mmCIF file of C-alpha atoms in Angstrom:
data_model
loop_
_atom_site.group_PDB
_atom_site.id
_atom_site.type_symbol
_atom_site.label_atom_id
_atom_site.label_comp_id
_atom_site.label_asym_id
_atom_site.label_seq_id
_atom_site.Cartn_x
_atom_site.Cartn_y
_atom_site.Cartn_z
ATOM 1 C CA MET A 1 6.889 222.264 -0.993
ATOM 2 C CA LYS A 2 4.194 220.353 0.836
ATOM 3 C CA HIS A 3 5.152 217.169 2.609
ATOM 4 C CA PRO A 4 1.991 215.068 3.241
ATOM 5 C CA TYR A 5 3.589 213.104 6.063
ATOM 6 C CA PHE A 6 4.800 216.183 7.949
ATOM 7 C CA ASN A 7 1.504 217.943 7.217
ATOM 8 C CA LYS A 8 -0.294 215.206 9.146
ATOM 9 C CA ALA A 9 2.077 215.703 12.090
ATOM 10 C CA VAL A 10 1.052 219.378 12.247
ATOM 11 C CA MET A 11 -2.688 218.897 11.665
ATOM 12 C CA THR A 12 -3.221 215.973 14.074
ATOM 13 C CA PRO A 13 -2.830 218.084 17.281
ATOM 14 C CA PHE A 14 -5.334 220.590 15.835
ATOM 15 C CA ASP A 15 -8.038 217.910 15.663
ATOM 16 C CA ARG A 16 -11.469 219.503 16.353
ATOM 17 C CA LEU A 17 -9.847 222.926 16.814
ATOM 18 C CA ILE A 18 -10.159 223.881 13.137
ATOM 19 C CA PRO A 19 -13.625 223.856 11.491
ATOM 20 C CA MET A 20 -14.163 221.011 9.073
ATOM 21 C CA GLY A 21 -13.217 221.905 5.505
ATOM 22 C CA GLU A 22 -11.034 224.880 6.495
ATOM 23 C CA GLN A 23 -7.433 225.026 5.275
ATOM 24 C CA VAL A 24 -4.999 226.977 7.475
ATOM 25 C CA PRO A 25 -1.713 227.939 5.739
ATOM 26 C CA TYR A 26 1.529 227.568 7.668
ATOM 27 C CA PHE A 27 5.257 227.470 6.984
ATOM 28 C CA ILE A 28 8.007 225.464 8.694
ATOM 29 C CA TYR A 29 11.707 226.153 8.185
ATOM 30 C CA PHE A 30 14.193 223.282 8.535
ATOM 31 C CA ASP A 31 17.964 223.389 8.878
ATOM 32 C CA VAL A 32 18.882 219.938 7.577
ATOM 33 C CA PRO A 33 22.280 218.690 6.387
ATOM 34 C CA ALA A 34 22.341 218.306 2.627
ATOM 35 C CA GLU A 35 23.399 214.661 2.836
ATOM 36 C CA ASP A 36 20.168 213.816 4.749
ATOM 37 C CA ILE A 37 17.751 214.865 1.986
ATOM 38 C CA ASP A 38 17.004 213.781 -1.565
ATOM 39 C CA VAL A 39 15.535 216.334 -4.006
ATOM 40 C CA ASN A 40 15.578 214.099 -7.082
ATOM 41 C CA ILE A 41 12.342 212.219 -6.460
ATOM 42 C CA HIS A 42 10.270 214.663 -8.572
ATOM 43 C CA PRO A 43 11.140 216.226 -11.954
ATOM 44 C CA THR A 44 10.000 219.695 -10.882
ATOM 45 C CA LYS A 45 11.869 219.556 -7.552
ATOM 46 C CA THR A 46 8.634 220.135 -5.614
ATOM 47 C CA GLU A 47 9.133 217.233 -3.206
ATOM 48 C CA ILE A 48 11.931 216.265 -0.844
ATOM 49 C CA LYS A 49 12.682 212.909 0.733
ATOM 50 C CA PHE A 50 14.083 213.095 4.280
ATOM 51 C CA GLU A 51 16.297 210.377 5.662
ATOM 52 C CA ASN A 52 14.861 210.425 9.212
ATOM 53 C CA GLU A 53 11.204 211.138 8.511
ATOM 54 C CA GLN A 54 9.899 209.131 11.491
ATOM 55 C CA THR A 55 12.071 211.056 13.963
ATOM 56 C CA ILE A 56 11.221 214.442 12.449
ATOM 57 C CA TRP A 57 7.517 213.514 12.513
ATOM 58 C CA GLN A 58 7.629 212.860 16.267
ATOM 59 C CA ILE A 59 9.512 216.120 16.915
ATOM 60 C CA LEU A 60 7.043 218.148 14.843
ATOM 61 C CA MET A 61 3.999 216.662 16.542
ATOM 62 C CA ALA A 62 5.453 217.171 20.036
ATOM 63 C CA ALA A 63 6.397 220.791 19.252
ATOM 64 C CA VAL A 64 2.903 221.639 17.997
ATOM 65 C CA LYS A 65 1.268 220.012 21.025
ATOM 66 C CA GLU A 66 3.573 221.945 23.366
ATOM 67 C CA SER A 67 2.723 225.233 21.645
ATOM 68 C CA LEU A 68 -1.005 224.583 21.893
ATOM 69 C CA GLY A 69 -0.707 223.815 25.592
ATOM 70 C CA LYS A 70 1.522 226.817 26.296
ATOM 71 C CA PHE A 71 -0.452 229.463 24.411
ATOM 72 C CA ASN A 72 -3.967 228.169 24.935
ATOM 73 C CA ASP A 73 -6.536 230.866 25.759
ATOM 74 C CA VAL A 74 -8.187 228.868 28.549
ATOM 75 C CA PRO A 75 -8.300 231.100 31.680
ATOM 76 C CA SER A 76 -6.245 229.885 34.608
ATOM 77 C CA ILE A 77 -7.087 230.022 38.305
ATOM 78 C CA ASP A 78 -6.284 233.412 39.848
ATOM 79 C CA PHE A 79 -4.623 233.040 43.229
ATOM 80 C CA ASP A 80 -3.886 236.770 43.613
ATOM 81 C CA THR A 81 -6.613 237.980 46.002
ATOM 82 C CA GLU A 82 -4.865 241.045 47.394
ATOM 83 C CA GLY A 83 -7.132 244.109 47.447
ATOM 84 C CA LYS A 84 -10.256 242.092 46.626
ATOM 85 C CA PRO A 85 -13.255 241.913 48.980
ATOM 86 C CA ASP A 86 -13.225 238.843 51.196
ATOM 87 C CA ILE A 87 -16.736 237.468 51.670
ATOM 88 C CA PRO A 88 -16.719 234.944 54.523
ATOM 89 C CA VAL A 89 -18.648 231.701 54.284
ATOM 90 C CA PHE A 90 -21.961 231.872 56.150
ATOM 91 C CA GLN A 91 -22.025 229.795 59.309
ATOM 92 C CA GLN A 92 -25.217 229.271 61.281
ATOM 93 C CA THR A 93 -24.954 230.212 64.964
ATOM 94 C CA SER A 94 -27.353 230.234 67.871
ATOM 95 C CA ASP A 95 -27.876 233.995 67.436
ATOM 96 C CA PHE A 96 -29.737 233.507 64.189
ATOM 97 C CA GLY A 97 -32.016 230.691 65.335
ATOM 98 C CA ASP A 98 -33.338 227.961 63.056
ATOM 99 C CA PHE A 99 -33.928 228.590 59.398
ATOM 100 C CA SER A 100 -36.269 226.723 57.099
ATOM 101 C CA ALA A 101 -36.465 226.693 53.350
ATOM 102 C CA PRO A 102 -39.102 229.070 51.919
ATOM 103 C CA LYS A 103 -42.290 227.517 50.627
ATOM 104 C CA ILE A 104 -43.886 228.426 47.347
ATOM 105 C CA ASP A 105 -47.654 228.201 47.059
ATOM 106 C CA PHE A 106 -49.078 227.779 43.568
ATOM 107 C CA ASN A 107 -52.094 226.348 41.825
ATOM 108 C CA PRO A 108 -51.034 223.226 39.884
ATOM 109 C CA GLN A 109 -54.177 223.508 37.723
ATOM 110 C CA TYR A 110 -53.339 227.017 36.510
ATOM 111 C CA ASN A 111 -52.649 227.297 32.778
ATOM 112 C CA PRO A 112 -51.150 230.673 31.749
ATOM 113 C CA PHE A 113 -51.980 230.011 28.078
ATOM 114 C CA ASN A 114 -55.672 229.461 28.686
ATOM 115 C CA SER A 115 -57.300 232.904 28.403
ATOM 116 C CA ASN A 116 -60.853 231.509 28.596
ATOM 117 C CA PRO A 117 -60.965 228.811 31.295
ATOM 118 C CA ARG A 118 -63.103 225.860 30.302
ATOM 119 C CA GLN A 119 -66.248 225.413 32.311
ATOM 120 C CA PRO A 120 -66.856 221.995 33.880
ATOM 121 C CA SER A 121 -68.755 219.684 31.536
ATOM 122 C CA VAL A 122 -71.064 218.525 34.326
ATOM 123 C CA PRO A 123 -73.173 221.229 36.078
ATOM 124 C CA GLU A 124 -73.018 221.390 39.815
ATOM 125 C CA ASN A 125 -76.805 220.964 40.229
ATOM 126 C CA TRP A 126 -77.164 217.987 37.898
ATOM 127 C CA GLU A 127 -79.012 216.082 40.653
ATOM 128 C CA GLN A 128 -82.149 218.087 39.823
ATOM 129 C CA LEU A 129 -82.543 216.049 36.622
ATOM 130 C CA TYR A 130 -83.333 212.900 38.625
ATOM 131 C CA GLU A 131 -85.370 214.300 41.498
ATOM 132 C CA GLY A 132 -88.621 212.343 41.786
ATOM 133 C CA ALA A 133 -87.625 209.710 39.216
ATOM 134 C CA GLU A 134 -87.429 206.960 41.809
ATOM 135 C CA ASN A 135 -91.010 207.678 42.934
ATOM 136 C CA ALA A 136 -92.466 207.825 39.412
ATOM 137 C CA SER A 137 -95.015 205.084 38.744
ATOM 138 C CA SER A 138 -95.442 205.354 34.955
ATOM 139 C CA PRO A 139 -93.385 206.209 31.861
ATOM 140 C CA ASP A 140 -95.428 209.380 31.345
ATOM 141 C CA GLU A 141 -94.366 210.698 34.724
ATOM 142 C CA VAL A 142 -90.719 209.955 33.911
ATOM 143 C CA GLN A 143 -91.073 211.811 30.579
ATOM 144 C CA GLN A 144 -92.551 214.819 32.381
ATOM 145 C CA LEU A 145 -89.554 214.850 34.692
ATOM 146 C CA GLY A 146 -87.317 215.236 31.637
ATOM 147 C CA GLN A 147 -89.080 218.478 30.641
ATOM 148 C CA PHE A 148 -86.906 220.825 32.692
ATOM 149 C CA ASP A 149 -85.830 224.379 32.211
ATOM 150 C CA GLU A 150 -82.217 224.536 30.969
ATOM 151 C CA SER A 151 -81.816 228.014 32.417
ATOM 152 C CA THR A 152 -82.056 226.540 35.909
ATOM 153 C CA LEU A 153 -79.087 224.239 35.247
ATOM 154 C CA PHE A 154 -76.768 226.552 33.293
ATOM 155 C CA SER A 155 -75.779 230.158 33.828
ATOM 156 C CA ALA A 156 -76.514 232.913 31.314
ATOM 157 C CA ASP A 157 -72.903 232.917 30.063
ATOM 158 C CA GLU A 158 -72.954 229.158 29.525
ATOM 159 C CA MET A 159 -76.217 229.359 27.636
ATOM 160 C CA GLY A 160 -74.762 232.068 25.362
ATOM 161 C CA GLU A 161 -71.679 229.985 24.589
ATOM 162 C CA MET A 162 -73.793 226.964 23.670
ATOM 163 C CA GLU A 163 -75.975 229.016 21.311
ATOM 164 C CA GLN A 164 -73.018 230.508 19.427
ATOM 165 C CA ALA A 165 -72.176 228.900 16.098
ATOM 166 C CA PRO A 166 -68.795 227.197 15.704
ATOM 167 C CA SER A 167 -65.982 229.379 14.443
ATOM 168 C CA GLU A 168 -65.086 229.256 10.746
ATOM 169 C CA PRO A 169 -61.927 227.082 11.079
ATOM 170 C CA VAL A 170 -63.737 224.599 13.292
ATOM 171 C CA GLN A 171 -66.762 224.553 10.977
ATOM 172 C CA SER A 172 -64.475 223.962 7.992
ATOM 173 C CA ALA A 173 -62.818 221.052 9.773
ATOM 174 C CA LEU A 174 -66.200 219.610 10.662
ATOM 175 C CA ASN A 175 -67.402 219.907 7.071
ATOM 176 C CA SER A 176 -64.298 218.205 5.683
ATOM 177 C CA GLY A 177 -64.372 215.529 8.372
ATOM 178 C CA ILE A 178 -60.590 215.611 8.899
ATOM 179 C CA ALA A 179 -58.422 218.475 10.128
ATOM 180 C CA GLU A 180 -55.092 217.942 8.357
ATOM 181 C CA ASP A 181 -51.904 218.804 10.231
ATOM 182 C CA LYS A 182 -49.449 220.355 7.752
ATOM 183 C CA SER A 183 -46.815 221.478 10.232
ATOM 184 C CA PRO A 184 -43.316 220.351 9.111
ATOM 185 C CA ALA A 185 -41.457 217.825 11.239
ATOM 186 C CA HIS A 186 -37.997 219.248 10.439
ATOM 187 C CA TYR A 187 -36.584 222.759 10.129
ATOM 188 C CA GLN A 188 -33.411 223.949 8.410
ATOM 189 C CA TYR A 189 -31.365 226.651 10.150
ATOM 190 C CA LYS A 190 -29.042 228.896 8.093
ATOM 191 C CA GLY A 191 -28.637 226.221 5.438
ATOM 192 C CA LYS A 192 -26.369 224.247 7.777
ATOM 193 C CA TYR A 193 -28.325 222.539 10.534
ATOM 194 C CA ILE A 194 -31.477 220.402 10.637
ATOM 195 C CA MET A 195 -33.607 220.718 13.755
ATOM 196 C CA THR A 196 -35.974 217.859 14.526
ATOM 197 C CA ALA A 197 -38.065 216.907 17.540
ATOM 198 C CA VAL A 198 -37.343 213.632 19.331
ATOM 199 C CA LYS A 199 -38.769 212.052 22.476
ATOM 200 C CA SER A 200 -35.986 213.453 24.659
ATOM 201 C CA GLY A 201 -36.230 217.012 23.272
ATOM 202 C CA LEU A 202 -34.810 218.914 20.297
ATOM 203 C CA MET A 203 -32.033 217.422 18.154
ATOM 204 C CA ILE A 204 -29.748 219.619 15.994
ATOM 205 C CA ILE A 205 -28.011 217.808 13.124
ATOM 206 C CA ASP A 206 -25.163 219.097 10.939
ATOM 207 C CA GLN A 207 -26.495 218.320 7.451
ATOM 208 C CA HIS A 208 -23.052 218.056 5.787
ATOM 209 C CA ARG A 209 -21.534 215.753 8.390
ATOM 210 C CA ALA A 210 -24.722 213.683 8.612
ATOM 211 C CA HIS A 211 -24.662 213.093 4.856
ATOM 212 C CA ILE A 212 -20.961 212.150 5.049
ATOM 213 C CA ARG A 213 -21.861 209.516 7.649
ATOM 214 C CA VAL A 214 -24.649 208.116 5.444
ATOM 215 C CA LEU A 215 -22.536 208.081 2.271
ATOM 216 C CA TYR A 216 -19.565 206.562 4.106
ATOM 217 C CA ASP A 217 -21.668 203.526 5.059
ATOM 218 C CA GLU A 218 -22.983 203.270 1.498
ATOM 219 C CA TYR A 219 -19.497 203.305 -0.032
ATOM 220 C CA ARG A 220 -18.174 200.821 2.505
ATOM 221 C CA ARG A 221 -21.032 198.521 1.539
ATOM 222 C CA ARG A 222 -20.164 198.914 -2.140
ATOM 223 C CA LEU A 223 -16.530 198.096 -1.411
ATOM 224 C CA ALA A 224 -17.576 194.958 0.434
ATOM 225 C CA ASP A 225 -20.088 193.822 -2.208
ATOM 226 C CA LYS A 226 -18.102 195.101 -5.221
ATOM 227 C CA SER A 227 -21.433 195.921 -6.856
ATOM 228 C CA ALA A 228 -21.075 199.633 -7.662
ATOM 229 C CA ALA A 229 -22.317 200.968 -11.004
ATOM 230 C CA THR A 230 -20.204 203.258 -13.204
ATOM 231 C CA GLN A 231 -21.386 206.391 -15.007
ATOM 232 C CA LYS A 232 -19.300 206.701 -18.174
ATOM 233 C CA LEU A 233 -17.955 210.143 -19.099
ATOM 234 C CA MET A 234 -18.513 211.470 -22.602
ATOM 235 C CA PHE A 235 -14.872 212.567 -22.790
ATOM 236 C CA PRO A 236 -12.211 211.013 -20.512
ATOM 237 C CA GLU A 237 -10.406 213.458 -18.236
ATOM 238 C CA MET A 238 -6.651 213.399 -17.674
ATOM 239 C CA LEU A 239 -5.184 213.080 -14.181
ATOM 240 C CA GLN A 240 -1.496 213.775 -13.487
ATOM 241 C CA LEU A 241 -0.050 212.648 -10.142
ATOM 242 C CA SER A 242 3.283 213.238 -8.464
ATOM 243 C CA PRO A 243 5.557 210.197 -7.970
ATOM 244 C CA SER A 244 4.608 209.903 -4.290
ATOM 245 C CA ASP A 245 0.886 210.198 -5.066
ATOM 246 C CA ALA A 246 1.280 207.689 -7.896
ATOM 247 C CA VAL A 247 2.551 205.154 -5.358
ATOM 248 C CA VAL A 248 -0.537 205.772 -3.216
ATOM 249 C CA MET A 249 -2.753 205.449 -6.301
ATOM 250 C CA GLN A 250 -1.379 201.989 -7.002
ATOM 251 C CA LYS A 251 -2.393 200.936 -3.481
ATOM 252 C CA ILE A 252 -5.966 202.229 -3.656
ATOM 253 C CA LEU A 253 -6.675 201.554 -7.347
ATOM 254 C CA PRO A 254 -8.586 198.270 -6.682
ATOM 255 C CA GLU A 255 -10.825 200.036 -4.149
ATOM 256 C CA LEU A 256 -11.507 202.926 -6.534
ATOM 257 C CA THR A 257 -12.464 200.427 -9.234
ATOM 258 C CA ALA A 258 -14.790 198.626 -6.806
ATOM 259 C CA LEU A 259 -16.513 201.943 -6.049
ATOM 260 C CA GLY A 260 -17.230 202.536 -9.737
ATOM 261 C CA PHE A 261 -14.263 204.584 -10.992
ATOM 262 C CA ASP A 262 -12.946 203.764 -14.468
ATOM 263 C CA LEU A 263 -9.214 204.605 -14.358
ATOM 264 C CA SER A 264 -6.632 203.743 -17.019
ATOM 265 C CA ASP A 265 -2.921 203.870 -16.153
ATOM 266 C CA LEU A 266 -1.068 205.715 -18.948
ATOM 267 C CA GLY A 267 2.334 205.558 -17.244
ATOM 268 C CA GLY A 268 4.468 208.276 -15.674
ATOM 269 C CA GLY A 269 1.817 209.093 -13.048
ATOM 270 C CA SER A 270 -0.824 209.860 -15.709
ATOM 271 C CA TYR A 271 -4.310 208.357 -15.565
ATOM 272 C CA ALA A 272 -7.372 208.667 -17.778
ATOM 273 C CA VAL A 273 -10.652 208.968 -15.868
ATOM 274 C CA GLY A 274 -13.288 207.361 -18.083
ATOM 275 C CA GLY A 275 -16.087 206.924 -15.543
ATOM 276 C CA ILE A 276 -17.225 207.813 -12.039
ATOM 277 C CA PRO A 277 -19.621 206.132 -9.577
ATOM 278 C CA THR A 278 -23.308 206.780 -10.130
ATOM 279 C CA GLY A 279 -24.590 209.581 -7.936
ATOM 280 C CA LEU A 280 -21.558 211.832 -8.435
ATOM 281 C CA GLU A 281 -22.902 213.586 -11.512
ATOM 282 C CA GLY A 282 -22.006 217.273 -11.467
ATOM 283 C CA LEU A 283 -18.731 216.794 -9.575
ATOM 284 C CA ASN A 284 -15.301 217.214 -11.150
ATOM 285 C CA ALA A 285 -13.921 213.694 -11.591
ATOM 286 C CA VAL A 286 -10.261 214.752 -11.419
ATOM 287 C CA THR A 287 -10.833 216.776 -8.237
ATOM 288 C CA VAL A 288 -12.645 213.878 -6.559
ATOM 289 C CA VAL A 289 -9.842 211.412 -7.332
ATOM 290 C CA ASN A 290 -7.173 213.916 -6.231
ATOM 291 C CA ASP A 291 -8.961 214.448 -2.903
ATOM 292 C CA ILE A 292 -9.159 210.711 -2.271
ATOM 293 C CA VAL A 293 -5.469 210.217 -3.084
ATOM 294 C CA SER A 294 -4.458 213.155 -0.851
ATOM 295 C CA LEU A 295 -6.492 211.811 2.067
ATOM 296 C CA ALA A 296 -5.003 208.349 1.618
ATOM 297 C CA ALA A 297 -1.490 209.851 1.523
ATOM 298 C CA GLU A 298 -2.071 211.859 4.702
ATOM 299 C CA ASN A 299 -3.334 208.764 6.525
ATOM 300 C CA THR A 300 -0.338 206.730 5.277
ATOM 301 C CA VAL A 301 -2.562 203.730 4.520
ATOM 302 C CA SER A 302 -0.903 200.345 4.608
ATOM 303 C CA VAL A 303 -3.583 197.700 5.191
ATOM 304 C CA ASP A 304 -6.832 196.900 3.428
ATOM 305 C CA GLU A 305 -9.054 198.256 6.219
ATOM 306 C CA ASP A 306 -7.253 201.611 6.258
ATOM 307 C CA ILE A 307 -7.429 201.815 2.473
ATOM 308 C CA ASN A 308 -11.182 201.133 2.460
ATOM 309 C CA HIS A 309 -11.706 203.729 5.174
ATOM 310 C CA SER A 310 -9.702 206.446 3.409
ATOM 311 C CA VAL A 311 -11.272 205.853 0.002
ATOM 312 C CA ALA A 312 -14.848 205.734 1.332
ATOM 313 C CA LEU A 313 -14.331 208.788 3.550
ATOM 314 C CA GLY A 314 -12.725 210.862 0.796
ATOM 315 C CA LEU A 315 -15.500 210.072 -1.667
ATOM 316 C CA ALA A 316 -18.208 210.743 0.945
ATOM 317 C CA ARG A 317 -16.755 214.183 1.739
ATOM 318 C CA ASP A 318 -16.835 215.214 -1.923
ATOM 319 C CA ALA A 319 -20.326 213.861 -2.608
ATOM 320 C CA ALA A 320 -22.008 215.044 0.616
ATOM 321 C CA ILE A 321 -24.586 217.838 0.715
ATOM 322 C CA PRO A 322 -22.667 221.138 1.029
ATOM 323 C CA TYR A 323 -23.396 223.885 3.523
ATOM 324 C CA GLY A 324 -25.859 226.453 2.204
ATOM 325 C CA GLN A 325 -27.946 224.029 0.147
ATOM 326 C CA VAL A 326 -31.638 224.429 0.951
ATOM 327 C CA LEU A 327 -33.396 221.116 1.598
ATOM 328 C CA SER A 328 -37.078 220.332 1.353
ATOM 329 C CA ASN A 329 -38.909 218.782 4.285
ATOM 330 C CA LYS A 330 -38.944 215.429 2.470
ATOM 331 C CA GLU A 331 -35.173 215.569 1.857
ATOM 332 C CA MET A 332 -34.519 216.412 5.508
ATOM 333 C CA GLU A 333 -36.773 213.553 6.624
ATOM 334 C CA ASN A 334 -34.952 211.067 4.386
ATOM 335 C CA LEU A 335 -31.546 212.270 5.613
ATOM 336 C CA VAL A 336 -32.545 211.999 9.286
ATOM 337 C CA ASN A 337 -33.993 208.508 8.786
ATOM 338 C CA GLU A 338 -30.866 207.324 6.955
ATOM 339 C CA LEU A 339 -28.637 208.827 9.659
ATOM 340 C CA PHE A 340 -30.482 206.986 12.440
ATOM 341 C CA ALA A 341 -30.167 203.761 10.431
ATOM 342 C CA SER A 342 -26.397 204.139 9.919
ATOM 343 C CA SER A 343 -23.912 201.893 11.679
ATOM 344 C CA ASN A 344 -22.460 204.589 13.969
ATOM 345 C CA VAL A 345 -25.715 205.887 15.522
#
């Protein structure tokens, strides 16, 4: 049997140690007196009620934390130095004299990516253009001064470069008037991460977790405004809950209705799912509701804020973009913009 409350006691110490979405099976054996348990809370005998659940929860959590600390693979400091070479710390003495840091000489104007260095735009002997202009007495004399030989101002290589026609890409850009930049602003890596350039450098975003963050804010807003739309199902789907999950369902039913779920209580832990929130088309309605109820049970919700958090988070996890889904550049751009606009960024 799976006990949601004890399961949380085991999984809490493993926070951030297990990849998100991974389920690690485990088994725990208890020796408990028969008078301290109740096996009649479920018709199929799949659940057990313990008398001292709070005490057992603390013991479980402490035992798991102790095991993680005892068997962690973090290397410890090695104080056993016997047989190892001992390299003394260097100490400057008068025998070595004074030392100075080495100096590195380099050309700050050097560009390793420039294979053809650009020639200066102004020739060194440009003064020849104006020689005699100040002594000219008429416009004709000034015009004659402008009739100079270009070969005296520019070298043979420079003259050849000026006579060459523009390359085909440059000529095409000149003809069109605008050179369009079609380079994408975002890149997707292995269907899991979005890489985007920011002012401080390169940012790598987990697409699944980013979408969870965006959807979580959206569902919290719907819960606050109570303005969610419902997509009716053609045929209602049946949902059967255990007695303990049925108790949790009664707590979160108003929040599920505010999000857009259409749930009808048939009694005995049975519910008919007649509609789901818009935007969840393609997802299994029963699976989504079960996931939300399980998350709420694990978090042992008791107040309105905790209920809203659990319901919104559970729905966001099911509706978020999965790993492996290829996104277009426009979809990545929209996701990044929505992430930066979320409340937790």
